[in-house]
Coordinates of C-alpha atoms and ligand atoms in Angstrom, one line a residue:
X1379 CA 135.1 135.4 83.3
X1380 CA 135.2 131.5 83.5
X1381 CA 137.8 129.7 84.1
X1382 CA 137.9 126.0 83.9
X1383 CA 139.4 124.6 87.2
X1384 CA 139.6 120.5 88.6
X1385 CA 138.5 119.8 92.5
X1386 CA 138.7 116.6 94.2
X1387 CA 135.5 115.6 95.7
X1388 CA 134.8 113.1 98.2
X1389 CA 131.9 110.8 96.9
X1390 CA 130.7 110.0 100.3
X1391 CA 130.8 113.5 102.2
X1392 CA 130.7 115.5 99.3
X1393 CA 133.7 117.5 100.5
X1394 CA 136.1 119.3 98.3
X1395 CA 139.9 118.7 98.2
X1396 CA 143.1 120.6 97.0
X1397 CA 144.5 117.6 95.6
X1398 CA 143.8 113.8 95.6
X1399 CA 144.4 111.4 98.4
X1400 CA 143.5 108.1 99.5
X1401 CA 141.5 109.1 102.4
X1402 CA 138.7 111.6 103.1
X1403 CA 139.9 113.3 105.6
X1404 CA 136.7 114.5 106.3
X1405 CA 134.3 111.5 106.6
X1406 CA 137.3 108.8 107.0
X1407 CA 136.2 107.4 103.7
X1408 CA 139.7 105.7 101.6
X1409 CA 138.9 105.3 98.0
X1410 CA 135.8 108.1 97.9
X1411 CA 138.1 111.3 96.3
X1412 CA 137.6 111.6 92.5
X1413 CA 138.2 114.5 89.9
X1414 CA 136.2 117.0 89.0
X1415 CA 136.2 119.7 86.9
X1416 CA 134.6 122.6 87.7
X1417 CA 133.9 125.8 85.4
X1418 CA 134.4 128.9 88.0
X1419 CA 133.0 132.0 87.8
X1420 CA 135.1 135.1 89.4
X1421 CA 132.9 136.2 92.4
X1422 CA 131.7 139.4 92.6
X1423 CA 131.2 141.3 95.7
X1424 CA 127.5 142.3 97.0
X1425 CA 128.2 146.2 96.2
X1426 CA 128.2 145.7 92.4
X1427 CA 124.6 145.0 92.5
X1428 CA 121.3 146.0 93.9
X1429 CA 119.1 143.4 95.9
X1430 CA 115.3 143.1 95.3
X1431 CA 113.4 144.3 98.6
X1432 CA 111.9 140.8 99.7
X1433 CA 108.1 141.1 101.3
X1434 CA 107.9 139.9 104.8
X1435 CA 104.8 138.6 106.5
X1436 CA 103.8 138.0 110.6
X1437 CA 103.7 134.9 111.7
X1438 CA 100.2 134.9 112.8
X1439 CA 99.3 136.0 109.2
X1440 CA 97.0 133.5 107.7
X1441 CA 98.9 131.3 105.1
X1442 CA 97.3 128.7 103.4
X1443 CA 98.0 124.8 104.9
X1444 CA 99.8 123.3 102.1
X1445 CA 97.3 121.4 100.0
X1446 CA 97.6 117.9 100.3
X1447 CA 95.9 115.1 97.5
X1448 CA 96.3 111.2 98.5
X1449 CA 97.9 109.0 96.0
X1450 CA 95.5 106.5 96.4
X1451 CA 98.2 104.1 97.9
X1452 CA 97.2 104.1 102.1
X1453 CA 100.5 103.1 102.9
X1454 CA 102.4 105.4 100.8
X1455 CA 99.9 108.4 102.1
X1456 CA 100.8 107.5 105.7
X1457 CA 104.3 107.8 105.6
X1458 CA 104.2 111.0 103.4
X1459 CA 102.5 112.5 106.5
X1460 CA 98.9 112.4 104.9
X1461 CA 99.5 112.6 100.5
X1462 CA 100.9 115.0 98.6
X1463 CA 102.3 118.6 98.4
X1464 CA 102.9 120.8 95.3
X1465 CA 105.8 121.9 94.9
X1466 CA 107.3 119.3 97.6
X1467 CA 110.2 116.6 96.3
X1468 CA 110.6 113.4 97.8
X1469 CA 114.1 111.3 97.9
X1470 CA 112.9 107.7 98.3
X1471 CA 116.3 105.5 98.7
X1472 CA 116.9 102.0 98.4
X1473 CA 118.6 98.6 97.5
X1474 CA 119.2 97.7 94.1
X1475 CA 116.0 95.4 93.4
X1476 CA 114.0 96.6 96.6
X1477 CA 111.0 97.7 94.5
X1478 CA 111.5 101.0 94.4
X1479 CA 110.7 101.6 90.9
X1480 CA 107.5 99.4 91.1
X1481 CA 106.4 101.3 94.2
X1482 CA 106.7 104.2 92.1
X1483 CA 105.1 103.1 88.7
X1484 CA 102.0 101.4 91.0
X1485 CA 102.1 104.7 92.6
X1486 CA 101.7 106.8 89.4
X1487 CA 98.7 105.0 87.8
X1488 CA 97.1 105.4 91.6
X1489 CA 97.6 108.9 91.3
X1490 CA 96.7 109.7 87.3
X1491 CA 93.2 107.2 88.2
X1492 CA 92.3 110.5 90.2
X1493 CA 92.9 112.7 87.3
X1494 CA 96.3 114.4 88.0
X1495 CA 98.3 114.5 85.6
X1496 CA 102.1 112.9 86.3
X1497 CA 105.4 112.0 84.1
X1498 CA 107.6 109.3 84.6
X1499 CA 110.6 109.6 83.6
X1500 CA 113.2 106.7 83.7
X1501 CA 117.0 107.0 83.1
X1502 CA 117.5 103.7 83.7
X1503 CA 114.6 101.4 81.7
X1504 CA 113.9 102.1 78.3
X1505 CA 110.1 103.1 77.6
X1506 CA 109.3 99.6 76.4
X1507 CA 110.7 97.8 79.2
X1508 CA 108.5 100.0 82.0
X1509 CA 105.7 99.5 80.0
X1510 CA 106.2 95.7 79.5
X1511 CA 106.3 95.8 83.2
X1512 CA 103.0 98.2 83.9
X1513 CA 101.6 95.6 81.6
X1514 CA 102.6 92.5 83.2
X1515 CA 101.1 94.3 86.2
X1516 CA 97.8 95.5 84.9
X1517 CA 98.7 99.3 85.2
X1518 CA 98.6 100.2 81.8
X1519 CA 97.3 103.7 82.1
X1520 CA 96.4 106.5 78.8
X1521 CA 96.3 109.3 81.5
X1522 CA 100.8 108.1 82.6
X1523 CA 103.3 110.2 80.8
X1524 CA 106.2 108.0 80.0
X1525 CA 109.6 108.9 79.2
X1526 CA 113.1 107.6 79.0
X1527 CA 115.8 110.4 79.2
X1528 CA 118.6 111.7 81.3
X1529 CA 119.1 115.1 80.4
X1530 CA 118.3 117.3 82.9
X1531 CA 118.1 120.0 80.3
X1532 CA 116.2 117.9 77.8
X1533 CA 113.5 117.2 80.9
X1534 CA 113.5 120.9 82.3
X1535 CA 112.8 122.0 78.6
X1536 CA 109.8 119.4 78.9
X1537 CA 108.1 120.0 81.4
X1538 CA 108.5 123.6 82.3
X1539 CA 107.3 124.8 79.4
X1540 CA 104.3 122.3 79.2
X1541 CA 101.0 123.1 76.8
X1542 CA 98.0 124.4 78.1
X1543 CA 96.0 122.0 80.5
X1544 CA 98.8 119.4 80.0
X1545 CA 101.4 120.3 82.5
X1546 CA 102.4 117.4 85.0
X1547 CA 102.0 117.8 88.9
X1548 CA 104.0 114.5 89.4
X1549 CA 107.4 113.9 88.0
X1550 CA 109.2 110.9 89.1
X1551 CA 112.8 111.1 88.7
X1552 CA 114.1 106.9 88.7
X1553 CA 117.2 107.4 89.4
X1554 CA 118.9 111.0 89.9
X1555 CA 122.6 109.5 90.2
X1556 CA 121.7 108.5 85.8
X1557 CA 120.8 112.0 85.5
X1558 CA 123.4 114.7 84.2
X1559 CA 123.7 118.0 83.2
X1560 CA 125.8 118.8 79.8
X1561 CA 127.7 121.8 81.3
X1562 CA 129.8 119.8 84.0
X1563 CA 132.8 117.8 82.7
X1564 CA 132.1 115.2 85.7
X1565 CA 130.4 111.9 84.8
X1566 CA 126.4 111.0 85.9
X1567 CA 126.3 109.9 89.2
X1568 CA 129.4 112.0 90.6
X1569 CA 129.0 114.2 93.6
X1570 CA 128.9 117.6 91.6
X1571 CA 126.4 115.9 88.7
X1572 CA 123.7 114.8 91.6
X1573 CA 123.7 117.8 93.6
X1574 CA 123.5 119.6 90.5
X1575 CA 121.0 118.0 88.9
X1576 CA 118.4 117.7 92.0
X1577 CA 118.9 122.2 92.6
X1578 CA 117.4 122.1 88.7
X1579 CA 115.1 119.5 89.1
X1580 CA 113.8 121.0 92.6
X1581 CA 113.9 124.3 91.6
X1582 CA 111.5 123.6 88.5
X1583 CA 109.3 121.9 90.9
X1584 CA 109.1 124.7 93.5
X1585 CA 108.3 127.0 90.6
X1586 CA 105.6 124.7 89.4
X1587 CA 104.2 123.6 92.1
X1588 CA 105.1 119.6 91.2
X1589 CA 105.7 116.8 93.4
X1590 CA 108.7 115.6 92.7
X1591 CA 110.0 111.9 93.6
X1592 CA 113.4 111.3 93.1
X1593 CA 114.8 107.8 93.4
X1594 CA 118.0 107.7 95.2
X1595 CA 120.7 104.5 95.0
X1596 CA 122.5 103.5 98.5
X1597 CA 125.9 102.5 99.3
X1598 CA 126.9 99.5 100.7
X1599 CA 126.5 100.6 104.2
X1600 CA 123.1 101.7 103.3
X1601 CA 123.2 105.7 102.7
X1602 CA 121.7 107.5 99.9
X1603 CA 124.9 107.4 97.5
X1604 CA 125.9 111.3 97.1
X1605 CA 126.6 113.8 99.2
X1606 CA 124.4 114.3 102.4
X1607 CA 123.3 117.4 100.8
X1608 CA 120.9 115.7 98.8
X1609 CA 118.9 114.5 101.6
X1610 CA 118.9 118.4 103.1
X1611 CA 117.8 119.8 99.6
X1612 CA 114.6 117.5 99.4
X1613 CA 111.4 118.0 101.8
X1614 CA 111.0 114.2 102.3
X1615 CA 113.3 111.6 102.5
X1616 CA 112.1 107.7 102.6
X1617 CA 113.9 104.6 102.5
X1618 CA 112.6 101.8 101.2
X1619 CA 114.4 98.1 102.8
X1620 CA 113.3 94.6 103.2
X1621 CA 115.7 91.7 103.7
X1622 CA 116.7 89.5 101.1
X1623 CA 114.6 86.5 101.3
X1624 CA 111.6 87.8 102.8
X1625 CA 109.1 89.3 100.4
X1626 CA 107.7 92.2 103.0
X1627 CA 109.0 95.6 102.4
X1628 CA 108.6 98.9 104.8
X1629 CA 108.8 102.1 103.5
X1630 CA 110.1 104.3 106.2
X1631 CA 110.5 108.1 106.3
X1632 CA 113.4 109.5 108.0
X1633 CA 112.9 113.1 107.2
X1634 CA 109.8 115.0 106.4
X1635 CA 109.0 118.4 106.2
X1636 CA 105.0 118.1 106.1
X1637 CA 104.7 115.2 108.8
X1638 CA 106.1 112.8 111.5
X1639 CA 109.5 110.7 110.7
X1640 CA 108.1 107.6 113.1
X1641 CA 105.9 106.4 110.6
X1642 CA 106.1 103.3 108.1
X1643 CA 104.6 101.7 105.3
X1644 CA 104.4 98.2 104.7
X1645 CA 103.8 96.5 101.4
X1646 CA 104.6 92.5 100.9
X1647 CA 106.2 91.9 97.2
X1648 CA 104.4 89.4 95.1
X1649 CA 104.0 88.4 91.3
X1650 CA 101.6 91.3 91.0
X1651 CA 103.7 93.5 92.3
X1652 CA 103.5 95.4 95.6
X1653 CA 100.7 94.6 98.0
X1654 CA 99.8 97.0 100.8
X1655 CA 99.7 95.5 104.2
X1656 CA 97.3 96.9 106.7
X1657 CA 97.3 94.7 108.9
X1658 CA 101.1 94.2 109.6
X1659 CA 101.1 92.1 112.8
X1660 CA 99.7 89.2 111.7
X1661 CA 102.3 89.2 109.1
X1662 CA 105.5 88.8 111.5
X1663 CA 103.8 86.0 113.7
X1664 CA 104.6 82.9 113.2
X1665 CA 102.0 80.2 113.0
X1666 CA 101.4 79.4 117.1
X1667 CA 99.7 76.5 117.5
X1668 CA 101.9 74.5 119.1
X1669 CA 103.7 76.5 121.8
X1670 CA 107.5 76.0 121.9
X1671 CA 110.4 77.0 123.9
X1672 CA 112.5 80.3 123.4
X1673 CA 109.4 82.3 122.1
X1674 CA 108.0 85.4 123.0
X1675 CA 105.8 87.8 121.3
X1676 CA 106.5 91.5 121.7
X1677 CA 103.9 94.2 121.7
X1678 CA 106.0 97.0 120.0
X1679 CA 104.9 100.1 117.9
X1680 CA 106.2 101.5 114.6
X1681 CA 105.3 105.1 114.5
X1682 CA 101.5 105.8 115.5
X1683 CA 100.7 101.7 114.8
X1684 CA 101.2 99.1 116.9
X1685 CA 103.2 95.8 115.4
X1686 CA 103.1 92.7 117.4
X1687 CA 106.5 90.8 116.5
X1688 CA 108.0 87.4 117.5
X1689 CA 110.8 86.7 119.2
X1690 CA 112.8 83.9 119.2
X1691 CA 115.6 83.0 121.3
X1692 CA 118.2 79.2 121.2
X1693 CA 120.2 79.1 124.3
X1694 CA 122.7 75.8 123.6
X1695 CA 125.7 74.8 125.3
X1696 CA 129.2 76.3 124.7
X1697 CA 132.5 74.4 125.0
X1698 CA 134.5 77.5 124.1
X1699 CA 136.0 80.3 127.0
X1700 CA 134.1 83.0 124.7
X1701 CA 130.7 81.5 123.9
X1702 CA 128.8 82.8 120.9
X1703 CA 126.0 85.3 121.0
X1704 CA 124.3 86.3 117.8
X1705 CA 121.5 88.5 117.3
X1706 CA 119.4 89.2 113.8
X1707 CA 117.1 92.1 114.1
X1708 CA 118.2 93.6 116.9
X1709 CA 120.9 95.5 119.1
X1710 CA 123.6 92.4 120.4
X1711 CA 124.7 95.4 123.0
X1712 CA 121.2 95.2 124.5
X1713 CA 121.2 91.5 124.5
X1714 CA 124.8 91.6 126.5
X1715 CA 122.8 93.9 129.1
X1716 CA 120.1 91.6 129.3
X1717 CA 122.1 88.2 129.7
X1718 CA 124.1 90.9 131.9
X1719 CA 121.1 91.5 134.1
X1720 CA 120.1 88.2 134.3
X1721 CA 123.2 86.9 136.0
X1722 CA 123.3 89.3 138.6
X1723 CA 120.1 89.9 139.6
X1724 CA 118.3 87.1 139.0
X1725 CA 121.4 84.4 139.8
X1726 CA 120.4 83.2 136.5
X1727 CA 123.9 81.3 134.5
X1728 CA 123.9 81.6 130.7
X1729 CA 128.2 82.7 130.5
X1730 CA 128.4 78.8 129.4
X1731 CA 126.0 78.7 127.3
X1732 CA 126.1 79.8 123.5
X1733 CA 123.5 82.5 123.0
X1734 CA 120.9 82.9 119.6
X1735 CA 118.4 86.1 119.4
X1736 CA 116.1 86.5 116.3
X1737 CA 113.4 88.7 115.5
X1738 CA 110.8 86.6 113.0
X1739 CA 110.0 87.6 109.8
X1740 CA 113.4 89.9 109.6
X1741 CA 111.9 93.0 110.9
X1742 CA 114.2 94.9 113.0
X1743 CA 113.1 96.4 116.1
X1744 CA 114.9 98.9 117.7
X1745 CA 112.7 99.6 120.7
X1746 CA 114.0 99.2 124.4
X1747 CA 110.3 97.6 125.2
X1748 CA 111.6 94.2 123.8
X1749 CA 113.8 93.9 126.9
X1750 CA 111.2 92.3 128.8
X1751 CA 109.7 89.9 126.0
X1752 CA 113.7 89.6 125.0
X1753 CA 114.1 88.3 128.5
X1754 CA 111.4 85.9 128.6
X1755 CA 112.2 84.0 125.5
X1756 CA 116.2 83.9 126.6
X1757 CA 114.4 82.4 130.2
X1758 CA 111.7 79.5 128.2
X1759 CA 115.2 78.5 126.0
X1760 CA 117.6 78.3 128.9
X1761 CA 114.4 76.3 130.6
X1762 CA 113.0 74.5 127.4
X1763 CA 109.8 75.5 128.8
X1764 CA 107.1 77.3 126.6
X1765 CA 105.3 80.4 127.3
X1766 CA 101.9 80.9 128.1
X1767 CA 100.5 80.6 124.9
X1768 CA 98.6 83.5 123.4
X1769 CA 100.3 86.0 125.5
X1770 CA 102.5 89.4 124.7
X1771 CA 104.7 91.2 126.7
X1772 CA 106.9 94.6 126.4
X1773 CA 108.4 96.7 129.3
X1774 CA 112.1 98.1 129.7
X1775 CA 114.6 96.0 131.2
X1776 CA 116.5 98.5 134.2
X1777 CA 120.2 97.9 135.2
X1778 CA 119.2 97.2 138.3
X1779 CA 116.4 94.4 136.9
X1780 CA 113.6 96.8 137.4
X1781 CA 110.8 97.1 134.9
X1782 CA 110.6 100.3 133.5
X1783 CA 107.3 102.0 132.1
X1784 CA 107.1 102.5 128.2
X1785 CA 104.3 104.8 126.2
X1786 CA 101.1 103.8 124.4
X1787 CA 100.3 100.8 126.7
X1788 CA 97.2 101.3 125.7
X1789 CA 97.5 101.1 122.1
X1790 CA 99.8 97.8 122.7
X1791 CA 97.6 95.9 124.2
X1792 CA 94.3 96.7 122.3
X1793 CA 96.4 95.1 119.2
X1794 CA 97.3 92.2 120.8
X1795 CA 93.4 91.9 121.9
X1796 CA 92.3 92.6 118.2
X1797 CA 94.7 89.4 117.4
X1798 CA 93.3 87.1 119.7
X1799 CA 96.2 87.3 122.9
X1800 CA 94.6 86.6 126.5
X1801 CA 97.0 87.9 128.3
X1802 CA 99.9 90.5 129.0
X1803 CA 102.8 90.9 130.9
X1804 CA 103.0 94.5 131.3
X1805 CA 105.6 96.8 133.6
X1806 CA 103.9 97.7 137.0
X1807 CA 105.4 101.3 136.8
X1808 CA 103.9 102.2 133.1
X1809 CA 101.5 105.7 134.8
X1810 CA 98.2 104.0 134.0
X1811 CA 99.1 100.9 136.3
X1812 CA 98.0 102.6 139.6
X1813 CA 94.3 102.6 138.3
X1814 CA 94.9 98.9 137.3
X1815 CA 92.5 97.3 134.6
X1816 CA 89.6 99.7 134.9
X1817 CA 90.9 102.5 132.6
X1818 CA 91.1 100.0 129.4
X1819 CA 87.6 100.4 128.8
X1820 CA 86.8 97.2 126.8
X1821 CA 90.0 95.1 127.2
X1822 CA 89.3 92.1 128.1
X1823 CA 92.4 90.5 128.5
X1824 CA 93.9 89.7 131.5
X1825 CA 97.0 92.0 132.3
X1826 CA 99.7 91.2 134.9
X1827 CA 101.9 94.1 136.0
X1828 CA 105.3 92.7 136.6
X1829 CA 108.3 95.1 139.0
X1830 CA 111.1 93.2 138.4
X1831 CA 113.1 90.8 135.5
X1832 CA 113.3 88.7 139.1
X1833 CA 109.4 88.5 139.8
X1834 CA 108.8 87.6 136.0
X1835 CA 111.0 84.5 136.2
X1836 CA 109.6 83.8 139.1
X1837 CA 106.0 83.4 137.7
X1838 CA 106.7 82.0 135.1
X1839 CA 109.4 79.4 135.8
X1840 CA 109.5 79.0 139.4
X1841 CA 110.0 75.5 139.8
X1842 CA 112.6 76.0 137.2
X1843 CA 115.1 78.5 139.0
X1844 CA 117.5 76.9 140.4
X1845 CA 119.0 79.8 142.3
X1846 CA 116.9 82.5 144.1
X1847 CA 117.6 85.7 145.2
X1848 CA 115.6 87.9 146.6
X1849 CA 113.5 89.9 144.2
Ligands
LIG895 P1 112.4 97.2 91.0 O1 111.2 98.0 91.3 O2 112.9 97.2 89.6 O3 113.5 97.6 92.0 P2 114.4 99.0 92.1 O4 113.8 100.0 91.2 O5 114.3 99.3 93.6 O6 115.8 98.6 91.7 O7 112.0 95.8 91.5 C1 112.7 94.7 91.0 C2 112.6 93.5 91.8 O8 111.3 93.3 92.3 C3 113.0 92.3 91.1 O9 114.0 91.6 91.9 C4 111.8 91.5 90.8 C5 110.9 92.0 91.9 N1 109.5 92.0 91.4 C6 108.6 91.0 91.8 O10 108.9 90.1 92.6 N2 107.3 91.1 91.4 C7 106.9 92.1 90.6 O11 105.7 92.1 90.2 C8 107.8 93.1 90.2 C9 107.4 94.2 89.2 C10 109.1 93.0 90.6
LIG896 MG1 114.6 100.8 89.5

């Protein structure tokens, strides 16, 4: 028997309440506990009925590797860990205005050009207004199923029961928190609605072998809005950011069932939509024709790909017992442990001195290998003297001022080559340092292995330091 009960849910954490109270006291959340009403059906103990037998198989037995097809989108392909699966569903999260439903609709006519059939269904744009936009675009396509609707019943109804040769094997979903399902009393977009409403949709798309995308809003502080749940439900899970400002956008995947999680996508927003990027390096350097003070470019790597980054660093004087220190597109804690190291080790004063850190082109990096280039643009500010010009650098920045080995030197530095660098400060403990330049078969650049944060400053601005200590 049913009987119709209310919960409070947390919006956040998704958990469930007795009653209703400012604070989650789950997640921490205030302001996240809503209503709910849920219909409950009396439990009924695993005696009163009889289980199927389920087949098992060995390990070793020979299953199938999931099929993949590409979308016809390179960048889109990579992160997805090669194209993709039936029966698979992607969460792809975002800003409001990120793109995410242009990535999507580009995606779709990429994918019907190759003769498979997709639906895209939009709770949120009314058919005329996606296809004025595939228009304005150039993507009109005869082969895109278009639909506006936010039933999930209605949507089920359509496409599981599809005519012969006519069923979809692509269903984008833009957005699940607009989609609901008529027998909860809770509103679209609530806790109990989403979670709901992606076990239907996923379960149709297990059964029928789709791919399923499902567009996901985030919260302010930049989480898939909904319970966490969702993002366990889903085989993939990609986030798709830029900053406001900059017209580059990197679709990122931070869970995936069918390939790695280290690997991004970048696309650059224009009039015509969104452009892949191949080539991303070039991208996030600025123009460096004239070398100036306080910038360094880092040799980093984003996944399998190497991305060569600028960073720039403003050291100016402070009159206040606290001076400033702000960082954009990277950790401020690594830049105290830098400034930190540079004091004591290298004698080196910047605690007067008000302290500026920016990564160009507002890409975050989150690698330790910035230390070293991090170091050597704080050092040409706090100097006013420019670096080398055409050279990169990357290496981890020890405690005690030591340079610390990172992976893929290899990878690093034939990118920086490929973009026309001469040179490379490199750590001297990375393994491959022992057999110096010989192993990079090719590279013609000319690679200096640097021990110490001390030695570096040394090199480069030794008439400069004022204070030596032995490095
Ligand atoms: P949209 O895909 O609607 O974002 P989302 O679905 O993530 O909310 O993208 C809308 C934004 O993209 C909007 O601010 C305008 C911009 N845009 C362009 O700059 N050029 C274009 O060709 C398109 C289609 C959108
Ligand atoms: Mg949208």
């Amino acid at each position: 028997m049913a009987k119709q009960t209310s919960q409070f849910v947390c919006q956040s954490c998704g958990a469930i309440h007795p009653k209703w109270s400012g604070k989650c006291d789950d997640c921490g959340n205030w302001n996240t506990i809503t209503e709910e009403s849920v219909s409950e059906t009396t439990p009924k103990g695993l005696t009163s009925g009889k289980g199927k037998k389920i087949d098992l198989v060995t390990l070793s037995s020979d299953t199938k590797d999931a099929a993949r097809s590409a979308t016809g989108i390179a960048e889109l392909d990579r992160v997805l860990g090669g194209g993709l699966v039936a029966g698979s569903a992607v969460l792809i999260g975002g800003d409001p205005g990120i793109g995410k439903s242009t990535l999507l609709l580009q995606a779709v006519v990429a994918i019907a050009q190759k003769g498979i059939a997709c639906s895209y269904i939009s709770g949120e744009e009314s058919v005329a207004q996606v296809t004025l936009r595939a228009k304005r675009l150039g993507l009109l396509s005869p082969k895109v199923q278009l639909a506006s609707a936010t039933s999930v019943r209605d949507i089920i109804a359509t496409l599981d029961t599809p005519q012969a040769g006519n069923a979809a094997e692509v269903v984008i979903i833009d957005s699940i928190q607009t989609m609901y399902l008529d027998n909860l009393d809770a509103a679209p977009g609530t806790v109990s609605q989403v979670r709901a409403a992606s076990h239907e949709l996923i379960k149709m798309a297990k059964k029928r072998g789709i791919t399923l995308f499902l567009v996901g809003h985030v919260t302010k502080d930049g989480q898939i809005a909904g319970p966490r749940v969702l993002e366990h439900m889903v085989d993939t899970v990609l986030y798709f950011e830029g900053e406001r400002g900059h017209e580059f956008r990197i679709l990122r995947a931070v869970k995936n069932r069918f390939g790695g999680t280290d690997e991004i996508g970048v696309f650059e927003m224009g009039n015509e939509g969104l452009r892949e990027i191949s080539n991303p390096s070039a991208l996030f350097l600025s123009n460096r024709e004239h070398p100036i003070s306080g910038a360094c470019v880092f040799a980093g790597m984003e996944g399998s790909r190497p991305l060569l980054v600028e960073i720039q660093a403003l050291i100016a004087p402070s009159y206040m017992s606290a001076p400033r220190r702000a960082v954009v597109g990277w950790d401020s804690n690594r830049l105290a442990m830098i400034l930190a190291v540079l004091e004591t080790r290298c004698g080196i004063r910047f605690s007067d001195k008000e302290v500026y850190l920016s990564v160009a082109g507002g890409i975050r990096v989150s690698e330790p290998a910035a230390d070293l280039a991090v170091a050597a643009a704080l050092l040409s500010a706090l100097y006013d003297m420019p670096l080398p010009s055409s050279c990169v650098m990357f290496g981890e920045i020890g405690l005690s001022g030591e340079i610390r080995g990172v992976s893929r030197t290899e990878a690093r530095l034939r990118e920086a080559e490929k973009l026309g660098f001469s040179s490379a400060y490199i750590p001297a403990a990375s393994p491959q340092a022992t057999a110096k330049n010989s192993q990079y078969k090719g590279l013609t650049m000319n690679i200096k292995h640097v021990e110490t944060v001390h030695l570096l400053a040394r090199q480069l601005f030794g008439a400069a330091l004022t204070k030596k200590v032995a490095g």
